[in-house]
């Protein structure tokens, strides 16, 4: 039912990771699963549905997990997520770590590691802004961030996987990358702006 979008083929030597954001399955927010190539941090596949209940979401996680040979899995465990988790790494989002989830996505994008994504994920990134009142990144009313959060959780899982640079960057050391990132043009667009109005788009 077009719930799964595959951006890259499965490869036997790749270590995959998965992040899962859990919703109620009543037609509003989507439950979302993101599959990453853990070594390159590139987006491989994304599944989303707003009608799959938490009790049924485990089946979708199992099917994708089996297809990608049991990747490291991080599931957002707030409220509905508790119903899903039986194994894997739970993640409980709260005020103290919510900004960190967005920051790991921003850093990955700034490093140029994600070059392709679904249109729905791009829309969620583009609509995310800095909420001055809450003092944190947030989506505007009527928008969602479930695919974005599932991406962030997959990146959290990927932190245990050594970074694998593409062949054309194989001669670039991590020190060179860090130095380049620190001197990057300050005007380069970010996924969200941490200064200014109550909420600014990307």
JSON list of C-alpha atoms in Angstrom, two decimals:
[
{"chain": "A", "resi": 1, "resn": "UNK", "atom": "CA", "xyz": [0.00, 0.00, 0.00]},
{"chain": "A", "resi": 2, "resn": "UNK", "atom": "CA", "xyz": [2.89, 2.33, -0.76]},
{"chain": "A", "resi": 3, "resn": "UNK", "atom": "CA", "xyz": [3.85, 2.44, 2.91]},
{"chain": "A", "resi": 4, "resn": "UNK", "atom": "CA", "xyz": [7.45, 1.44, 2.15]},
{"chain": "A", "resi": 5, "resn": "UNK", "atom": "CA", "xyz": [9.79, 3.57, 0.06]},
{"chain": "A", "resi": 6, "resn": "UNK", "atom": "CA", "xyz": [13.13, 1.96, -0.81]},
{"chain": "A", "resi": 7, "resn": "UNK", "atom": "CA", "xyz": [15.96, 4.29, -1.86]},
{"chain": "A", "resi": 8, "resn": "UNK", "atom": "CA", "xyz": [18.81, 1.79, -2.04]},
{"chain": "A", "resi": 9, "resn": "UNK", "atom": "CA", "xyz": [19.21, -1.95, -2.57]},
{"chain": "A", "resi": 10, "resn": "UNK", "atom": "CA", "xyz": [20.15, -4.30, 0.22]},
{"chain": "A", "resi": 11, "resn": "UNK", "atom": "CA", "xyz": [23.85, -5.21, 0.29]},
{"chain": "A", "resi": 12, "resn": "UNK", "atom": "CA", "xyz": [25.27, -8.18, 2.21]},
{"chain": "A", "resi": 13, "resn": "UNK", "atom": "CA", "xyz": [28.29, -6.38, 3.70]},
{"chain": "A", "resi": 14, "resn": "UNK", "atom": "CA", "xyz": [26.43, -3.36, 5.06]},
{"chain": "A", "resi": 15, "resn": "UNK", "atom": "CA", "xyz": [25.57, -2.96, 8.74]},
{"chain": "A", "resi": 16, "resn": "UNK", "atom": "CA", "xyz": [22.09, -1.45, 8.88]},
{"chain": "A", "resi": 17, "resn": "UNK", "atom": "CA", "xyz": [20.33, 0.44, 11.66]},
{"chain": "A", "resi": 18, "resn": "UNK", "atom": "CA", "xyz": [16.64, 1.18, 12.24]},
{"chain": "A", "resi": 19, "resn": "UNK", "atom": "CA", "xyz": [14.79, 3.93, 14.09]},
{"chain": "A", "resi": 20, "resn": "UNK", "atom": "CA", "xyz": [11.09, 3.72, 14.96]},
{"chain": "A", "resi": 21, "resn": "UNK", "atom": "CA", "xyz": [8.70, 6.51, 15.97]},
{"chain": "A", "resi": 22, "resn": "UNK", "atom": "CA", "xyz": [5.42, 5.11, 17.29]},
{"chain": "A", "resi": 23, "resn": "UNK", "atom": "CA", "xyz": [1.97, 6.71, 16.88]},
{"chain": "A", "resi": 24, "resn": "UNK", "atom": "CA", "xyz": [-1.53, 5.68, 17.94]},
{"chain": "A", "resi": 25, "resn": "UNK", "atom": "CA", "xyz": [-2.60, 4.44, 14.50]},
{"chain": "A", "resi": 26, "resn": "UNK", "atom": "CA", "xyz": [-5.85, 6.37, 14.43]},
{"chain": "A", "resi": 27, "resn": "UNK", "atom": "CA", "xyz": [-5.30, 8.36, 11.23]},
{"chain": "A", "resi": 28, "resn": "UNK", "atom": "CA", "xyz": [-3.38, 11.41, 12.46]},
{"chain": "A", "resi": 29, "resn": "UNK", "atom": "CA", "xyz": [0.33, 11.00, 13.23]},
{"chain": "A", "resi": 30, "resn": "UNK", "atom": "CA", "xyz": [2.21, 8.27, 11.39]},
{"chain": "A", "resi": 31, "resn": "UNK", "atom": "CA", "xyz": [4.26, 5.51, 12.88]},
{"chain": "A", "resi": 32, "resn": "UNK", "atom": "CA", "xyz": [7.53, 5.65, 10.97]},
{"chain": "A", "resi": 33, "resn": "UNK", "atom": "CA", "xyz": [10.47, 3.30, 10.48]},
{"chain": "A", "resi": 34, "resn": "UNK", "atom": "CA", "xyz": [13.73, 4.51, 8.95]},
{"chain": "A", "resi": 35, "resn": "UNK", "atom": "CA", "xyz": [16.46, 2.15, 7.74]},
{"chain": "A", "resi": 36, "resn": "UNK", "atom": "CA", "xyz": [19.99, 3.52, 7.39]},
{"chain": "A", "resi": 37, "resn": "UNK", "atom": "CA", "xyz": [23.27, 2.21, 6.08]},
{"chain": "A", "resi": 38, "resn": "UNK", "atom": "CA", "xyz": [24.98, 2.52, 9.45]},
{"chain": "A", "resi": 39, "resn": "UNK", "atom": "CA", "xyz": [28.46, 2.92, 8.00]},
{"chain": "A", "resi": 40, "resn": "UNK", "atom": "CA", "xyz": [27.69, 5.69, 5.52]},
{"chain": "A", "resi": 41, "resn": "UNK", "atom": "CA", "xyz": [24.68, 7.12, 7.45]},
{"chain": "A", "resi": 42, "resn": "UNK", "atom": "CA", "xyz": [22.76, 7.21, 4.15]},
{"chain": "A", "resi": 43, "resn": "UNK", "atom": "CA", "xyz": [19.01, 6.67, 3.98]},
{"chain": "A", "resi": 44, "resn": "UNK", "atom": "CA", "xyz": [18.09, 3.22, 2.63]},
{"chain": "A", "resi": 45, "resn": "UNK", "atom": "CA", "xyz": [14.34, 2.87, 3.20]},
{"chain": "A", "resi": 46, "resn": "UNK", "atom": "CA", "xyz": [11.45, 4.48, 5.04]},
{"chain": "A", "resi": 47, "resn": "UNK", "atom": "CA", "xyz": [8.11, 2.99, 6.04]},
{"chain": "A", "resi": 48, "resn": "UNK", "atom": "CA", "xyz": [5.21, 5.02, 7.43]},
{"chain": "A", "resi": 49, "resn": "UNK", "atom": "CA", "xyz": [1.51, 4.49, 8.17]},
{"chain": "A", "resi": 50, "resn": "UNK", "atom": "CA", "xyz": [-1.08, 6.37, 10.21]},
{"chain": "A", "resi": 51, "resn": "UNK", "atom": "CA", "xyz": [-3.43, 3.39, 10.51]},
{"chain": "A", "resi": 52, "resn": "UNK", "atom": "CA", "xyz": [-1.12, 0.75, 11.97]},
{"chain": "A", "resi": 53, "resn": "UNK", "atom": "CA", "xyz": [-1.78, 0.32, 15.68]},
{"chain": "A", "resi": 54, "resn": "UNK", "atom": "CA", "xyz": [1.10, -0.16, 18.14]},
{"chain": "A", "resi": 55, "resn": "UNK", "atom": "CA", "xyz": [0.11, -3.81, 18.59]},
{"chain": "A", "resi": 56, "resn": "UNK", "atom": "CA", "xyz": [0.51, -4.35, 14.82]},
{"chain": "A", "resi": 57, "resn": "UNK", "atom": "CA", "xyz": [3.57, -2.17, 14.35]},
{"chain": "A", "resi": 58, "resn": "UNK", "atom": "CA", "xyz": [5.81, -4.93, 15.66]},
{"chain": "A", "resi": 59, "resn": "UNK", "atom": "CA", "xyz": [4.95, -6.99, 12.58]},
{"chain": "A", "resi": 60, "resn": "UNK", "atom": "CA", "xyz": [6.21, -4.23, 10.25]},
{"chain": "A", "resi": 61, "resn": "UNK", "atom": "CA", "xyz": [9.37, -3.85, 12.34]},
{"chain": "A", "resi": 62, "resn": "UNK", "atom": "CA", "xyz": [9.94, -7.60, 12.20]},
{"chain": "A", "resi": 63, "resn": "UNK", "atom": "CA", "xyz": [9.48, -7.77, 8.42]},
{"chain": "A", "resi": 64, "resn": "UNK", "atom": "CA", "xyz": [11.92, -4.92, 7.79]},
{"chain": "A", "resi": 65, "resn": "UNK", "atom": "CA", "xyz": [14.35, -6.23, 10.39]},
{"chain": "A", "resi": 66, "resn": "UNK", "atom": "CA", "xyz": [14.40, -9.63, 8.72]},
{"chain": "A", "resi": 67, "resn": "UNK", "atom": "CA", "xyz": [14.86, -8.05, 5.26]},
{"chain": "A", "resi": 68, "resn": "UNK", "atom": "CA", "xyz": [17.90, -6.09, 6.46]},
{"chain": "A", "resi": 69, "resn": "UNK", "atom": "CA", "xyz": [19.37, -8.97, 8.51]},
{"chain": "A", "resi": 70, "resn": "UNK", "atom": "CA", "xyz": [18.46, -7.76, 12.01]},
{"chain": "A", "resi": 71, "resn": "UNK", "atom": "CA", "xyz": [19.90, -4.23, 12.26]},
{"chain": "A", "resi": 72, "resn": "UNK", "atom": "CA", "xyz": [20.52, -2.35, 15.48]},
{"chain": "A", "resi": 73, "resn": "UNK", "atom": "CA", "xyz": [17.08, -1.07, 16.46]},
{"chain": "A", "resi": 74, "resn": "UNK", "atom": "CA", "xyz": [16.08, 1.99, 18.50]},
{"chain": "A", "resi": 75, "resn": "UNK", "atom": "CA", "xyz": [12.38, 2.49, 19.30]},
{"chain": "A", "resi": 76, "resn": "UNK", "atom": "CA", "xyz": [10.91, 5.67, 20.76]},
{"chain": "A", "resi": 77, "resn": "UNK", "atom": "CA", "xyz": [9.32, 4.36, 23.95]},
{"chain": "A", "resi": 78, "resn": "UNK", "atom": "CA", "xyz": [7.03, 7.21, 25.04]},
{"chain": "A", "resi": 79, "resn": "UNK", "atom": "CA", "xyz": [3.38, 6.22, 25.58]},
{"chain": "A", "resi": 80, "resn": "UNK", "atom": "CA", "xyz": [2.52, 3.98, 22.60]},
{"chain": "A", "resi": 81, "resn": "UNK", "atom": "CA", "xyz": [6.10, 2.83, 22.12]},
{"chain": "A", "resi": 82, "resn": "UNK", "atom": "CA", "xyz": [5.95, 0.82, 25.33]},
{"chain": "A", "resi": 83, "resn": "UNK", "atom": "CA", "xyz": [3.38, -1.41, 23.68]},
{"chain": "A", "resi": 84, "resn": "UNK", "atom": "CA", "xyz": [5.76, -2.17, 20.83]},
{"chain": "A", "resi": 85, "resn": "UNK", "atom": "CA", "xyz": [9.03, -2.80, 22.63]},
{"chain": "A", "resi": 86, "resn": "UNK", "atom": "CA", "xyz": [9.98, -6.35, 23.52]},
{"chain": "A", "resi": 87, "resn": "UNK", "atom": "CA", "xyz": [13.61, -6.24, 22.40]},
{"chain": "A", "resi": 88, "resn": "UNK", "atom": "CA", "xyz": [16.01, -3.63, 21.11]},
{"chain": "A", "resi": 89, "resn": "UNK", "atom": "CA", "xyz": [17.00, -0.25, 22.48]},
{"chain": "A", "resi": 90, "resn": "UNK", "atom": "CA", "xyz": [14.19, 1.92, 23.84]},
{"chain": "A", "resi": 91, "resn": "UNK", "atom": "CA", "xyz": [14.47, 5.70, 23.58]},
{"chain": "A", "resi": 92, "resn": "UNK", "atom": "CA", "xyz": [12.38, 7.97, 25.78]},
{"chain": "A", "resi": 93, "resn": "UNK", "atom": "CA", "xyz": [12.13, 11.50, 24.41]},
{"chain": "A", "resi": 94, "resn": "UNK", "atom": "CA", "xyz": [11.93, 14.31, 26.97]},
{"chain": "A", "resi": 95, "resn": "UNK", "atom": "CA", "xyz": [12.74, 18.00, 27.19]},
{"chain": "A", "resi": 96, "resn": "UNK", "atom": "CA", "xyz": [16.37, 17.33, 27.98]},
{"chain": "A", "resi": 97, "resn": "UNK", "atom": "CA", "xyz": [17.16, 15.25, 24.90]},
{"chain": "A", "resi": 98, "resn": "UNK", "atom": "CA", "xyz": [14.65, 16.35, 22.26]},
{"chain": "A", "resi": 99, "resn": "UNK", "atom": "CA", "xyz": [16.98, 19.04, 20.89]},
{"chain": "A", "resi": 100, "resn": "UNK", "atom": "CA", "xyz": [19.74, 16.44, 20.76]},
{"chain": "A", "resi": 101, "resn": "UNK", "atom": "CA", "xyz": [17.67, 14.29, 18.40]},
{"chain": "A", "resi": 102, "resn": "UNK", "atom": "CA", "xyz": [17.32, 17.19, 15.97]},
{"chain": "A", "resi": 103, "resn": "UNK", "atom": "CA", "xyz": [20.97, 18.09, 16.38]},
{"chain": "A", "resi": 104, "resn": "UNK", "atom": "CA", "xyz": [22.23, 14.65, 15.35]},
{"chain": "A", "resi": 105, "resn": "UNK", "atom": "CA", "xyz": [20.18, 15.01, 12.14]},
{"chain": "A", "resi": 106, "resn": "UNK", "atom": "CA", "xyz": [21.50, 18.51, 11.49]},
{"chain": "A", "resi": 107, "resn": "UNK", "atom": "CA", "xyz": [25.11, 17.44, 12.01]},
{"chain": "A", "resi": 108, "resn": "UNK", "atom": "CA", "xyz": [24.68, 14.48, 9.65]},
{"chain": "A", "resi": 109, "resn": "UNK", "atom": "CA", "xyz": [23.18, 16.70, 6.95]},
{"chain": "A", "resi": 110, "resn": "UNK", "atom": "CA", "xyz": [25.91, 19.32, 7.41]},
{"chain": "A", "resi": 111, "resn": "UNK", "atom": "CA", "xyz": [28.53, 16.61, 6.91]},
{"chain": "A", "resi": 112, "resn": "UNK", "atom": "CA", "xyz": [26.91, 15.75, 3.58]},
{"chain": "A", "resi": 113, "resn": "UNK", "atom": "CA", "xyz": [26.31, 12.12, 4.54]},
{"chain": "A", "resi": 114, "resn": "UNK", "atom": "CA", "xyz": [22.64, 12.06, 3.52]},
{"chain": "A", "resi": 115, "resn": "UNK", "atom": "CA", "xyz": [22.31, 12.86, -0.17]},
{"chain": "A", "resi": 116, "resn": "UNK", "atom": "CA", "xyz": [18.89, 11.35, -0.89]},
{"chain": "A", "resi": 117, "resn": "UNK", "atom": "CA", "xyz": [15.64, 11.18, 1.07]},
{"chain": "A", "resi": 118, "resn": "UNK", "atom": "CA", "xyz": [11.92, 10.72, 0.61]},
{"chain": "A", "resi": 119, "resn": "UNK", "atom": "CA", "xyz": [9.82, 13.75, -0.33]},
{"chain": "A", "resi": 120, "resn": "UNK", "atom": "CA", "xyz": [7.82, 13.35, 2.89]},
{"chain": "A", "resi": 121, "resn": "UNK", "atom": "CA", "xyz": [10.95, 13.44, 5.03]},
{"chain": "A", "resi": 122, "resn": "UNK", "atom": "CA", "xyz": [12.22, 16.50, 3.15]},
{"chain": "A", "resi": 123, "resn": "UNK", "atom": "CA", "xyz": [8.92, 18.27, 3.81]},
{"chain": "A", "resi": 124, "resn": "UNK", "atom": "CA", "xyz": [9.19, 17.56, 7.53]},
{"chain": "A", "resi": 125, "resn": "UNK", "atom": "CA", "xyz": [12.77, 18.86, 7.59]},
{"chain": "A", "resi": 126, "resn": "UNK", "atom": "CA", "xyz": [11.79, 21.98, 5.68]},
{"chain": "A", "resi": 127, "resn": "UNK", "atom": "CA", "xyz": [8.90, 22.79, 8.02]},
{"chain": "A", "resi": 128, "resn": "UNK", "atom": "CA", "xyz": [10.86, 22.27, 11.23]},
{"chain": "A", "resi": 129, "resn": "UNK", "atom": "CA", "xyz": [11.87, 25.46, 12.99]},
{"chain": "A", "resi": 130, "resn": "UNK", "atom": "CA", "xyz": [13.08, 26.85, 16.28]},
{"chain": "A", "resi": 131, "resn": "UNK", "atom": "CA", "xyz": [10.24, 27.42, 18.74]},
{"chain": "A", "resi": 132, "resn": "UNK", "atom": "CA", "xyz": [11.30, 30.45, 20.76]},
{"chain": "A", "resi": 133, "resn": "UNK", "atom": "CA", "xyz": [8.63, 29.93, 23.43]},
{"chain": "A", "resi": 134, "resn": "UNK", "atom": "CA", "xyz": [9.56, 26.28, 24.05]},
{"chain": "A", "resi": 135, "resn": "UNK", "atom": "CA", "xyz": [13.25, 26.98, 23.39]},
{"chain": "A", "resi": 136, "resn": "UNK", "atom": "CA", "xyz": [13.62, 23.90, 21.21]},
{"chain": "A", "resi": 137, "resn": "UNK", "atom": "CA", "xyz": [13.20, 22.70, 17.60]},
{"chain": "A", "resi": 138, "resn": "UNK", "atom": "CA", "xyz": [9.59, 21.91, 16.77]},
{"chain": "A", "resi": 139, "resn": "UNK", "atom": "CA", "xyz": [7.16, 21.47, 13.89]},
{"chain": "A", "resi": 140, "resn": "UNK", "atom": "CA", "xyz": [4.39, 24.00, 13.26]},
{"chain": "A", "resi": 141, "resn": "UNK", "atom": "CA", "xyz": [0.75, 23.29, 14.07]},
{"chain": "A", "resi": 142, "resn": "UNK", "atom": "CA", "xyz": [-0.80, 20.90, 11.59]},
{"chain": "A", "resi": 143, "resn": "UNK", "atom": "CA", "xyz": [2.58, 19.44, 10.58]},
{"chain": "A", "resi": 144, "resn": "UNK", "atom": "CA", "xyz": [4.37, 16.32, 11.80]},
{"chain": "A", "resi": 145, "resn": "UNK", "atom": "CA", "xyz": [7.91, 15.16, 12.54]},
{"chain": "A", "resi": 146, "resn": "UNK", "atom": "CA", "xyz": [7.47, 11.38, 12.83]},
{"chain": "A", "resi": 147, "resn": "UNK", "atom": "CA", "xyz": [9.72, 10.54, 9.85]},
{"chain": "A", "resi": 148, "resn": "UNK", "atom": "CA", "xyz": [12.31, 13.03, 11.09]},
{"chain": "A", "resi": 149, "resn": "UNK", "atom": "CA", "xyz": [12.31, 11.49, 14.58]},
{"chain": "A", "resi": 150, "resn": "UNK", "atom": "CA", "xyz": [12.63, 7.97, 13.18]},
{"chain": "A", "resi": 151, "resn": "UNK", "atom": "CA", "xyz": [15.63, 9.16, 11.14]},
{"chain": "A", "resi": 152, "resn": "UNK", "atom": "CA", "xyz": [17.19, 10.66, 14.27]},
{"chain": "A", "resi": 153, "resn": "UNK", "atom": "CA", "xyz": [16.71, 7.39, 16.16]},
{"chain": "A", "resi": 154, "resn": "UNK", "atom": "CA", "xyz": [18.32, 5.41, 13.33]},
{"chain": "A", "resi": 155, "resn": "UNK", "atom": "CA", "xyz": [21.27, 7.82, 13.52]},
{"chain": "A", "resi": 156, "resn": "UNK", "atom": "CA", "xyz": [21.46, 7.26, 17.29]},
{"chain": "A", "resi": 157, "resn": "UNK", "atom": "CA", "xyz": [21.70, 3.53, 16.56]},
{"chain": "A", "resi": 158, "resn": "UNK", "atom": "CA", "xyz": [24.39, 4.20, 13.95]},
{"chain": "A", "resi": 159, "resn": "UNK", "atom": "CA", "xyz": [26.68, 5.81, 16.51]},
{"chain": "A", "resi": 160, "resn": "UNK", "atom": "CA", "xyz": [27.88, 2.31, 17.39]},
{"chain": "A", "resi": 161, "resn": "UNK", "atom": "CA", "xyz": [28.85, 1.65, 13.72]},
{"chain": "A", "resi": 162, "resn": "UNK", "atom": "CA", "xyz": [32.22, 2.94, 12.42]},
{"chain": "A", "resi": 163, "resn": "UNK", "atom": "CA", "xyz": [31.81, 5.65, 9.79]},
{"chain": "A", "resi": 164, "resn": "UNK", "atom": "CA", "xyz": [32.57, 4.39, 6.29]},
{"chain": "A", "resi": 165, "resn": "UNK", "atom": "CA", "xyz": [33.54, 7.15, 3.88]},
{"chain": "A", "resi": 166, "resn": "UNK", "atom": "CA", "xyz": [32.78, 6.87, 0.15]},
{"chain": "A", "resi": 167, "resn": "UNK", "atom": "CA", "xyz": [35.68, 5.85, -2.09]},
{"chain": "A", "resi": 168, "resn": "UNK", "atom": "CA", "xyz": [36.12, 9.35, -3.48]},
{"chain": "A", "resi": 169, "resn": "UNK", "atom": "CA", "xyz": [36.63, 10.61, 0.07]},
{"chain": "A", "resi": 170, "resn": "UNK", "atom": "CA", "xyz": [38.73, 7.72, 1.31]},
{"chain": "A", "resi": 171, "resn": "UNK", "atom": "CA", "xyz": [41.89, 9.83, 1.50]},
{"chain": "A", "resi": 172, "resn": "UNK", "atom": "CA", "xyz": [40.24, 12.44, 3.65]},
{"chain": "A", "resi": 173, "resn": "UNK", "atom": "CA", "xyz": [40.93, 11.84, 7.32]},
{"chain": "A", "resi": 174, "resn": "UNK", "atom": "CA", "xyz": [38.40, 12.50, 10.03]},
{"chain": "A", "resi": 175, "resn": "UNK", "atom": "CA", "xyz": [40.62, 15.35, 11.25]},
{"chain": "A", "resi": 176, "resn": "UNK", "atom": "CA", "xyz": [40.37, 16.96, 7.82]},
{"chain": "A", "resi": 177, "resn": "UNK", "atom": "CA", "xyz": [36.60, 16.61, 7.89]},
{"chain": "A", "resi": 178, "resn": "UNK", "atom": "CA", "xyz": [36.34, 18.15, 11.34]},
{"chain": "A", "resi": 179, "resn": "UNK", "atom": "CA", "xyz": [38.60, 21.03, 10.33]},
{"chain": "A", "resi": 180, "resn": "UNK", "atom": "CA", "xyz": [36.59, 21.61, 7.16]},
{"chain": "A", "resi": 181, "resn": "UNK", "atom": "CA", "xyz": [33.30, 21.59, 9.05]},
{"chain": "A", "resi": 182, "resn": "UNK", "atom": "CA", "xyz": [34.55, 24.10, 11.61]},
{"chain": "A", "resi": 183, "resn": "UNK", "atom": "CA", "xyz": [35.59, 26.55, 8.92]},
{"chain": "A", "resi": 184, "resn": "UNK", "atom": "CA", "xyz": [32.47, 26.12, 6.79]},
{"chain": "A", "resi": 185, "resn": "UNK", "atom": "CA", "xyz": [30.65, 29.24, 5.66]},
{"chain": "A", "resi": 186, "resn": "UNK", "atom": "CA", "xyz": [28.46, 30.39, 8.53]},
{"chain": "A", "resi": 187, "resn": "UNK", "atom": "CA", "xyz": [25.67, 31.24, 6.07]},
{"chain": "A", "resi": 188, "resn": "UNK", "atom": "CA", "xyz": [25.21, 27.67, 4.90]},
{"chain": "A", "resi": 189, "resn": "UNK", "atom": "CA", "xyz": [21.56, 26.61, 5.41]},
{"chain": "A", "resi": 190, "resn": "UNK", "atom": "CA", "xyz": [20.75, 24.46, 8.42]},
{"chain": "A", "resi": 191, "resn": "UNK", "atom": "CA", "xyz": [17.73, 22.22, 9.01]},
{"chain": "A", "resi": 192, "resn": "UNK", "atom": "CA", "xyz": [16.50, 24.80, 11.49]},
{"chain": "A", "resi": 193, "resn": "UNK", "atom": "CA", "xyz": [17.52, 28.26, 12.62]},
{"chain": "A", "resi": 194, "resn": "UNK", "atom": "CA", "xyz": [18.29, 28.62, 16.32]},
{"chain": "A", "resi": 195, "resn": "UNK", "atom": "CA", "xyz": [17.97, 32.39, 16.34]},
{"chain": "A", "resi": 196, "resn": "UNK", "atom": "CA", "xyz": [15.33, 34.91, 15.51]},
{"chain": "A", "resi": 197, "resn": "UNK", "atom": "CA", "xyz": [11.60, 34.56, 15.25]},
{"chain": "A", "resi": 198, "resn": "UNK", "atom": "CA", "xyz": [9.44, 32.18, 17.25]},
{"chain": "A", "resi": 199, "resn": "UNK", "atom": "CA", "xyz": [9.72, 29.63, 14.46]},
{"chain": "A", "resi": 200, "resn": "UNK", "atom": "CA", "xyz": [11.62, 29.91, 11.22]},
{"chain": "A", "resi": 201, "resn": "UNK", "atom": "CA", "xyz": [11.62, 27.42, 8.41]},
{"chain": "A", "resi": 202, "resn": "UNK", "atom": "CA", "xyz": [14.76, 25.70, 7.21]}
]
